[in-house]
PDB file of C-alpha atoms in Angstrom:
ATOM      1  CA  MET A   1      -7.924  12.343  16.495  1.00  0.00           C
ATOM      2  CA  THR A   2     -10.858  10.183  17.499  1.00  0.00           C
ATOM      3  CA  PRO A   3     -10.102   6.871  19.232  1.00  0.00           C
ATOM      4  CA  LEU A   4      -9.181   3.867  17.106  1.00  0.00           C
ATOM      5  CA  GLN A   5     -11.964   1.507  16.110  1.00  0.00           C
ATOM      6  CA  ALA A   6     -11.776  -2.279  16.220  1.00  0.00           C
ATOM      7  CA  GLY A   7      -9.396  -3.540  13.561  1.00  0.00           C
ATOM      8  CA  GLU A   8      -7.424  -0.317  13.296  1.00  0.00           C
ATOM      9  CA  ARG A   9      -3.686   0.014  13.791  1.00  0.00           C
ATOM     10  CA  ASP A  10      -1.821   3.019  15.112  1.00  0.00           C
ATOM     11  CA  SER A  11       1.457   3.360  13.205  1.00  0.00           C
ATOM     12  CA  ARG A  12       4.114   5.547  14.858  1.00  0.00           C
ATOM     13  CA  ASP A  13       7.258   3.869  13.485  1.00  0.00           C
ATOM     14  CA  ARG A  14       9.096   6.366  11.255  1.00  0.00           C
ATOM     15  CA  ALA A  15       9.986   3.838   8.547  1.00  0.00           C
ATOM     16  CA  ARG A  16       6.387   2.633   8.419  1.00  0.00           C
ATOM     17  CA  LEU A  17       5.083   6.214   8.312  1.00  0.00           C
ATOM     18  CA  LEU A  18       7.380   7.108   5.416  1.00  0.00           C
ATOM     19  CA  ALA A  19       6.433   3.943   3.532  1.00  0.00           C
ATOM     20  CA  LEU A  20       2.719   4.753   3.817  1.00  0.00           C
ATOM     21  CA  LEU A  21       3.261   8.372   2.790  1.00  0.00           C
ATOM     22  CA  HIS A  22       5.342   7.372  -0.237  1.00  0.00           C
ATOM     23  CA  ARG A  23       2.569   4.979  -1.306  1.00  0.00           C
ATOM     24  CA  LEU A  24       0.042   7.814  -1.073  1.00  0.00           C
ATOM     25  CA  ARG A  25       2.297   9.985  -3.228  1.00  0.00           C
ATOM     26  CA  LEU A  26       3.096   7.264  -5.750  1.00  0.00           C
ATOM     27  CA  ARG A  27      -0.558   6.375  -6.329  1.00  0.00           C
ATOM     28  CA  ARG A  28      -1.730  10.005  -6.390  1.00  0.00           C
ATOM     29  CA  ILE A  29      -4.436   9.247  -3.831  1.00  0.00           C
ATOM     30  CA  ALA A  30      -7.042  11.994  -3.329  1.00  0.00           C
ATOM     31  CA  LEU A  31      -7.133  13.085   0.310  1.00  0.00           C
ATOM     32  CA  THR A  32      -9.949  14.736   2.222  1.00  0.00           C
ATOM     33  CA  ALA A  33      -8.626  17.666   4.261  1.00  0.00           C
ATOM     34  CA  GLN A  34     -10.312  19.434   7.158  1.00  0.00           C
ATOM     35  CA  PRO A  35      -8.571  22.469   8.681  1.00  0.00           C
ATOM     36  CA  ASP A  36     -11.283  22.366  11.348  1.00  0.00           C
ATOM     37  CA  PRO A  37     -12.354  18.827  12.362  1.00  0.00           C
ATOM     38  CA  HIS A  38     -15.586  20.204  13.852  1.00  0.00           C
ATOM     39  CA  ALA A  39     -16.629  22.012  10.668  1.00  0.00           C
ATOM     40  CA  SER A  40     -18.911  20.299   8.156  1.00  0.00           C
ATOM     41  CA  ARG A  41     -16.980  21.498   5.100  1.00  0.00           C
ATOM     42  CA  SER A  42     -13.999  19.559   3.802  1.00  0.00           C
ATOM     43  CA  TYR A  43     -11.515  20.066   0.988  1.00  0.00           C
ATOM     44  CA  CYS A  44      -9.564  17.921  -1.447  1.00  0.00           C
ATOM     45  CA  THR A  45      -5.777  17.721  -1.751  1.00  0.00           C
ATOM     46  CA  ARG A  46      -3.020  15.327  -2.803  1.00  0.00           C
ATOM     47  CA  LEU A  47       0.361  14.437  -1.359  1.00  0.00           C
ATOM     48  CA  LEU A  48       2.911  15.739  -3.872  1.00  0.00           C
ATOM     49  CA  ALA A  49       6.265  15.148  -2.161  1.00  0.00           C
ATOM     50  CA  VAL A  50       7.796  13.600   0.945  1.00  0.00           C
ATOM     51  CA  ASP A  51      11.015  15.167   2.239  1.00  0.00           C
ATOM     52  CA  ALA A  52      12.311  12.703   4.831  1.00  0.00           C
ATOM     53  CA  GLU A  53      15.481  14.698   5.581  1.00  0.00           C
ATOM     54  CA  ALA A  54      13.536  17.882   6.328  1.00  0.00           C
ATOM     55  CA  ALA A  55      10.668  15.916   7.956  1.00  0.00           C
ATOM     56  CA  ALA A  56       8.223  17.726   5.689  1.00  0.00           C
ATOM     57  CA  LEU A  57       5.395  17.112   3.231  1.00  0.00           C
ATOM     58  CA  HIS A  58       4.244  19.049   0.179  1.00  0.00           C
ATOM     59  CA  LEU A  59       0.477  19.066  -0.354  1.00  0.00           C
ATOM     60  CA  ASP A  60      -1.569  20.401  -3.245  1.00  0.00           C
ATOM     61  CA  ALA A  61      -3.586  23.565  -2.595  1.00  0.00           C
ATOM     62  CA  LEU A  62      -6.946  22.916  -0.972  1.00  0.00           C
ATOM     63  CA  HIS A  63      -9.925  22.699  -3.333  1.00  0.00           C
ATOM     64  CA  PRO A  64     -12.536  23.932  -3.927  1.00  0.00           C
ATOM     65  CA  GLU A  65     -11.784  27.609  -3.583  1.00  0.00           C
ATOM     66  CA  PRO A  66     -12.048  29.762  -1.638  1.00  0.00           C
ATOM     67  CA  ALA A  67     -10.116  27.682   0.887  1.00  0.00           C
ATOM     68  CA  PRO A  68      -9.504  28.984   4.394  1.00  0.00           C
ATOM     69  CA  GLU A  69      -6.297  30.879   5.034  1.00  0.00           C
ATOM     70  CA  LEU A  70      -3.944  28.710   7.053  1.00  0.00           C
ATOM     71  CA  GLN A  71      -1.581  30.002   9.699  1.00  0.00           C
ATOM     72  CA  ALA A  72       1.730  28.383  10.671  1.00  0.00           C
ATOM     73  CA  GLY A  73       1.055  25.722  13.280  1.00  0.00           C
ATOM     74  CA  HIS A  74      -2.501  25.120  12.060  1.00  0.00           C
ATOM     75  CA  ALA A  75      -3.456  21.436  12.117  1.00  0.00           C
ATOM     76  CA  LEU A  76      -4.625  19.716   8.920  1.00  0.00           C
ATOM     77  CA  HIS A  77      -6.735  16.576   9.409  1.00  0.00           C
ATOM     78  CA  LEU A  78      -6.359  14.266   6.396  1.00  0.00           C
ATOM     79  CA  ARG A  79      -8.131  11.085   5.344  1.00  0.00           C
ATOM     80  CA  GLY A  80      -7.866   8.784   2.336  1.00  0.00           C
ATOM     81  CA  ARG A  81      -8.143   5.208   1.074  1.00  0.00           C
ATOM     82  CA  LEU A  82      -5.174   3.024   0.242  1.00  0.00           C
ATOM     83  CA  ASP A  83      -5.641  -0.492  -1.183  1.00  0.00           C
ATOM     84  CA  GLY A  84      -9.180  -0.554   0.169  1.00  0.00           C
ATOM     85  CA  GLY A  85      -8.082   0.493   3.672  1.00  0.00           C
ATOM     86  CA  LEU A  86      -8.960   3.775   5.358  1.00  0.00           C
ATOM     87  CA  LEU A  87      -6.158   5.894   6.807  1.00  0.00           C
ATOM     88  CA  ARG A  88      -6.121   9.215   8.615  1.00  0.00           C
ATOM     89  CA  PHE A  89      -3.447  11.455  10.028  1.00  0.00           C
ATOM     90  CA  GLU A  90      -2.823  14.968  11.272  1.00  0.00           C
ATOM     91  CA  CYS A  91       0.028  17.263  10.233  1.00  0.00           C
ATOM     92  CA  ARG A  92       0.972  20.829  11.086  1.00  0.00           C
ATOM     93  CA  PHE A  93       0.961  23.467   8.350  1.00  0.00           C
ATOM     94  CA  THR A  94       4.312  25.291   8.290  1.00  0.00           C
ATOM     95  CA  GLY A  95       3.957  27.635   5.295  1.00  0.00           C
ATOM     96  CA  LEU A  96       3.856  27.885   1.522  1.00  0.00           C
ATOM     97  CA  ALA A  97       6.541  26.573  -0.815  1.00  0.00           C
ATOM     98  CA  ILE A  98       7.310  26.361  -4.528  1.00  0.00           C
ATOM     99  CA  ASP A  99       8.175  23.089  -6.267  1.00  0.00           C
ATOM    100  CA  ASP A 100       7.688  21.533  -9.717  1.00  0.00           C
ATOM    101  CA  HIS A 101       3.905  21.708  -9.190  1.00  0.00           C
ATOM    102  CA  GLY A 102       3.972  25.449  -8.436  1.00  0.00           C
ATOM    103  CA  PRO A 103       2.783  26.875  -5.083  1.00  0.00           C
ATOM    104  CA  VAL A 104       2.185  24.088  -2.555  1.00  0.00           C
ATOM    105  CA  LEU A 105       1.352  23.721   1.112  1.00  0.00           C
ATOM    106  CA  ARG A 106       4.253  22.669   3.304  1.00  0.00           C
ATOM    107  CA  ALA A 107       3.549  20.660   6.451  1.00  0.00           C
ATOM    108  CA  ALA A 108       5.484  18.705   9.067  1.00  0.00           C
ATOM    109  CA  LEU A 109       5.565  14.921   8.938  1.00  0.00           C
ATOM    110  CA  PRO A 110       2.743  13.394  11.001  1.00  0.00           C
ATOM    111  CA  GLU A 111       3.662  11.772  14.287  1.00  0.00           C
ATOM    112  CA  ARG A 112       1.276   8.888  13.646  1.00  0.00           C
ATOM    113  CA  ILE A 113      -1.008   7.399  11.018  1.00  0.00           C
ATOM    114  CA  GLU A 114      -4.165   5.515  11.937  1.00  0.00           C
ATOM    115  CA  LEU A 115      -4.860   2.764   9.430  1.00  0.00           C
ATOM    116  CA  LEU A 116      -7.862   0.480   9.117  1.00  0.00           C
ATOM    117  CA  GLU A 117      -6.470  -2.202   6.840  1.00  0.00           C
ATOM    118  CA  GLN A 118      -8.751  -4.262   4.643  1.00  0.00           C
ATOM    119  CA  ARG A 119      -8.194  -6.635   1.783  1.00  0.00           C
ATOM    120  CA  ALA A 120      -7.202  -4.838  -1.394  1.00  0.00           C
ATOM    121  CA  LEU A 121     -10.143  -4.192  -3.685  1.00  0.00           C
ATOM    122  CA  ARG A 122      -8.193  -5.361  -6.693  1.00  0.00           C
ATOM    123  CA  ARG A 123      -7.016  -8.958  -6.411  1.00  0.00           C
ATOM    124  CA  LEU A 124      -6.052 -10.759  -9.595  1.00  0.00           C
ATOM    125  CA  THR A 125      -6.938 -14.462  -9.704  1.00  0.00           C
ATOM    126  CA  LEU A 126      -4.391 -16.478 -11.690  1.00  0.00           C
ATOM    127  CA  HIS A 127      -4.527 -19.794 -13.510  1.00  0.00           C
ATOM    128  CA  ALA A 128      -4.480 -22.844 -11.271  1.00  0.00           C
ATOM    129  CA  ALA A 129      -1.244 -24.817 -10.917  1.00  0.00           C
ATOM    130  CA  PRO A 130       0.719 -25.889 -12.850  1.00  0.00           C
ATOM    131  CA  GLN A 131      -0.171 -23.331 -15.557  1.00  0.00           C
ATOM    132  CA  GLY A 132       0.076 -20.272 -13.340  1.00  0.00           C
ATOM    133  CA  PRO A 133       3.133 -18.205 -12.330  1.00  0.00           C
ATOM    134  CA  THR A 134       5.494 -19.747  -9.802  1.00  0.00           C
ATOM    135  CA  LEU A 135       7.414 -18.435  -6.831  1.00  0.00           C
ATOM    136  CA  ASP A 136      10.267 -19.631  -4.672  1.00  0.00           C
ATOM    137  CA  LEU A 137       9.744 -19.471  -0.912  1.00  0.00           C
ATOM    138  CA  GLU A 138      12.751 -19.117   1.366  1.00  0.00           C
ATOM    139  CA  HIS A 139      11.835 -20.308   4.871  1.00  0.00           C
ATOM    140  CA  ALA A 140      13.378 -21.849   7.971  1.00  0.00           C
ATOM    141  CA  GLY A 141      13.583 -25.249   6.316  1.00  0.00           C
ATOM    142  CA  GLY A 142      15.232 -23.992   3.124  1.00  0.00           C
ATOM    143  CA  HIS A 143      13.566 -23.308  -0.244  1.00  0.00           C
ATOM    144  CA  SER A 144      10.295 -24.577  -1.698  1.00  0.00           C
ATOM    145  CA  ALA A 145       8.714 -24.125  -5.112  1.00  0.00           C
ATOM    146  CA  ALA A 146       5.124 -22.849  -4.891  1.00  0.00           C
ATOM    147  CA  HIS A 147       2.361 -21.815  -7.283  1.00  0.00           C
ATOM    148  CA  LEU A 148       0.928 -18.303  -7.269  1.00  0.00           C
ATOM    149  CA  LEU A 149      -2.891 -18.419  -7.018  1.00  0.00           C
ATOM    150  CA  ASP A 150      -3.740 -14.729  -6.730  1.00  0.00           C
ATOM    151  CA  LEU A 151      -1.917 -11.440  -6.417  1.00  0.00           C
ATOM    152  CA  SER A 152      -2.622  -7.883  -5.290  1.00  0.00           C
ATOM    153  CA  ALA A 153      -0.573  -4.846  -4.287  1.00  0.00           C
ATOM    154  CA  GLN A 154      -0.839  -5.983  -0.649  1.00  0.00           C
ATOM    155  CA  GLY A 155      -0.371  -9.739  -0.761  1.00  0.00           C
ATOM    156  CA  ALA A 156      -0.816 -13.032  -2.523  1.00  0.00           C
ATOM    157  CA  GLY A 157      -2.241 -16.517  -2.278  1.00  0.00           C
ATOM    158  CA  ALA A 158       0.111 -19.433  -2.908  1.00  0.00           C
ATOM    159  CA  LEU A 159       0.015 -23.225  -3.022  1.00  0.00           C
ATOM    160  CA  ALA A 160       3.133 -24.701  -1.395  1.00  0.00           C
ATOM    161  CA  PRO A 161       4.232 -28.281  -0.587  1.00  0.00           C
ATOM    162  CA  ILE A 162       2.981 -29.559   2.754  1.00  0.00           C
ATOM    163  CA  ASP A 163       6.550 -30.088   4.033  1.00  0.00           C
ATOM    164  CA  ALA A 164       7.493 -26.391   3.617  1.00  0.00           C
ATOM    165  CA  THR A 165       8.113 -24.761   7.020  1.00  0.00           C
ATOM    166  CA  THR A 166       5.574 -21.918   6.866  1.00  0.00           C
ATOM    167  CA  PRO A 167       3.767 -21.385  10.209  1.00  0.00           C
ATOM    168  CA  VAL A 168       1.317 -18.503  10.531  1.00  0.00           C
ATOM    169  CA  GLY A 169       3.196 -15.373  11.615  1.00  0.00           C
ATOM    170  CA  SER A 170       6.493 -16.367  10.004  1.00  0.00           C
ATOM    171  CA  THR A 171       8.198 -14.169   7.396  1.00  0.00           C
ATOM    172  CA  LEU A 172       9.188 -15.638   4.032  1.00  0.00           C
ATOM    173  CA  ARG A 173      11.454 -14.305   1.326  1.00  0.00           C
ATOM    174  CA  CYS A 174       9.478 -14.713  -1.911  1.00  0.00           C
ATOM    175  CA  ARG A 175      10.945 -14.734  -5.402  1.00  0.00           C
ATOM    176  CA  PHE A 176       8.201 -14.276  -7.984  1.00  0.00           C
ATOM    177  CA  GLU A 177       8.406 -15.218 -11.644  1.00  0.00           C
ATOM    178  CA  THR A 178       5.729 -12.952 -13.135  1.00  0.00           C
ATOM    179  CA  PRO A 179       7.524 -13.497 -15.643  1.00  0.00           C
ATOM    180  CA  THR A 180      10.318 -11.152 -14.508  1.00  0.00           C
ATOM    181  CA  ALA A 181      11.928 -11.925 -11.147  1.00  0.00           C
ATOM    182  CA  LEU A 182      10.754  -9.951  -8.118  1.00  0.00           C
ATOM    183  CA  ARG A 183      11.911 -10.515  -4.514  1.00  0.00           C
ATOM    184  CA  ILE A 184       9.576  -9.451  -1.686  1.00  0.00           C
ATOM    185  CA  ASP A 185       9.287 -10.277   2.029  1.00  0.00           C
ATOM    186  CA  ALA A 186       5.876 -11.599   3.080  1.00  0.00           C
ATOM    187  CA  GLU A 187       4.240 -12.584   6.345  1.00  0.00           C
ATOM    188  CA  VAL A 188       2.158 -15.767   6.455  1.00  0.00           C
ATOM    189  CA  ARG A 189      -1.300 -14.603   7.560  1.00  0.00           C
ATOM    190  CA  SER A 190      -3.251 -17.826   6.964  1.00  0.00           C
ATOM    191  CA  ARG A 191      -2.537 -21.492   6.234  1.00  0.00           C
ATOM    192  CA  SER A 192      -4.843 -24.392   5.281  1.00  0.00           C
ATOM    193  CA  VAL A 193      -3.882 -27.943   4.335  1.00  0.00           C
ATOM    194  CA  ARG A 194      -5.045 -29.434   1.024  1.00  0.00           C
ATOM    195  CA  GLY A 195      -3.754 -32.999   0.803  1.00  0.00           C
ATOM    196  CA  ALA A 196      -0.068 -32.862  -0.138  1.00  0.00           C
ATOM    197  CA  TRP A 197      -0.241 -29.062  -0.419  1.00  0.00           C
ATOM    198  CA  GLN A 198      -0.880 -26.078   1.823  1.00  0.00           C
ATOM    199  CA  ARG A 199      -2.692 -22.918   0.799  1.00  0.00           C
ATOM    200  CA  LEU A 200      -0.925 -19.813   2.151  1.00  0.00           C
ATOM    201  CA  GLY A 201      -2.285 -16.305   2.535  1.00  0.00           C
ATOM    202  CA  LEU A 202       0.677 -13.915   2.301  1.00  0.00           C
ATOM    203  CA  ARG A 203       0.882 -10.241   3.217  1.00  0.00           C
ATOM    204  CA  PHE A 204       3.778  -8.226   1.814  1.00  0.00           C
ATOM    205  CA  THR A 205       5.943  -6.399   4.355  1.00  0.00           C
ATOM    206  CA  ARG A 206       8.609  -3.675   4.172  1.00  0.00           C
ATOM    207  CA  LEU A 207       7.958  -2.890   0.501  1.00  0.00           C
ATOM    208  CA  ARG A 208      10.427  -0.364  -0.895  1.00  0.00           C
ATOM    209  CA  ARG A 209       9.160   2.139  -3.446  1.00  0.00           C
ATOM    210  CA  ASP A 210      10.995   0.447  -6.330  1.00  0.00           C
ATOM    211  CA  GLU A 211       9.614  -2.946  -5.278  1.00  0.00           C
ATOM    212  CA  GLU A 212       6.067  -1.581  -5.166  1.00  0.00           C
ATOM    213  CA  GLU A 213       6.449  -0.001  -8.597  1.00  0.00           C
ATOM    214  CA  ARG A 214       7.691  -3.301 -10.053  1.00  0.00           C
ATOM    215  CA  LEU A 215       4.889  -5.201  -8.309  1.00  0.00           C
ATOM    216  CA  ILE A 216       2.227  -2.896  -9.776  1.00  0.00           C
ATOM    217  CA  ALA A 217       3.830  -3.252 -13.219  1.00  0.00           C
ATOM    218  CA  ALA A 218       3.777  -7.057 -12.843  1.00  0.00           C
ATOM    219  CA  LEU A 219       0.085  -6.930 -11.880  1.00  0.00           C
ATOM    220  CA  LEU A 220      -0.725  -4.931 -14.995  1.00  0.00           C
ATOM    221  CA  ARG A 221       1.209  -7.362 -17.220  1.00  0.00           C
ATOM    222  CA  LEU A 222      -0.540 -10.389 -15.716  1.00  0.00           C
ATOM    223  CA  GLU A 223      -3.934  -8.718 -16.022  1.00  0.00           C
ATOM    224  CA  ARG A 224      -3.367  -7.887 -19.685  1.00  0.00           C
ATOM    225  CA  HIS A 225      -2.235 -11.471 -20.296  1.00  0.00           C
ATOM    226  CA  ALA A 226      -5.363 -12.840 -18.584  1.00  0.00           C
ATOM    227  CA  ILE A 227      -7.614 -10.579 -20.685  1.00  0.00           C
ATOM    228  CA  ARG A 228      -5.976 -11.742 -23.919  1.00  0.00           C
ATOM    229  CA  ARG A 229      -6.528 -15.398 -22.940  1.00  0.00           C
ATOM    230  CA  ARG A 230     -10.255 -14.973 -22.393  1.00  0.00           C
ATOM    231  CA  PRO A 231     -12.434 -16.517 -25.114  1.00  0.00           C
ATOM    232  CA  ALA A 232     -14.234 -14.059 -27.351  1.00  0.00           C
ATOM    233  CA  LEU A 233     -17.963 -13.603 -26.717  1.00  0.00           C
ATOM    234  CA  ALA A 234     -20.232 -15.177 -29.332  1.00  0.00           C
TER     235      ALA A 234
END
């Protein structure tokens, strides 16, 4: 791989790798594949399955055809976008397999994923307090009730009381009422004081697949609700 650029992170932690790969699979992200990184031609594929126990991936056949014939041990260079961020990784082709999708490419888990993280493209702005959804923040000083200002699949903006212990870099346990309850860990990435309140920028951490699915469902519900509340055009 080429060297990391400014702002990129090199993720080698296995749990983090698996979480990123499961997100790619869940969202059916289109990936650009290059069997030869020096060639100008690239192909399209998707991540179909992640087998953590066997340390293997299932990828859709390369398109368009005719695709090059791959040999065991051949490196596949993959790139894609996730929540507005660019990621890339390399995995070794190990052979063909059959699953529910039919014939698929089988490859070893990557040893690393390079990720240039950016703000999610889709961020839903919510009604200002006190009309908007609420959340409970569990922090070093106890619990505080806060108001949810915006929400995306990566993070949220919240308005919390000034006396809540929420320094930048700390991790909070958040309980959202959206309107169904959802508990997610979040890191405080930014903090600004507004009188008796503080505006927090939160980034979700260690999202399990079921938590991400529920978060996306909550986003869709809130978005539909916001659309229904908009006044009709004259």
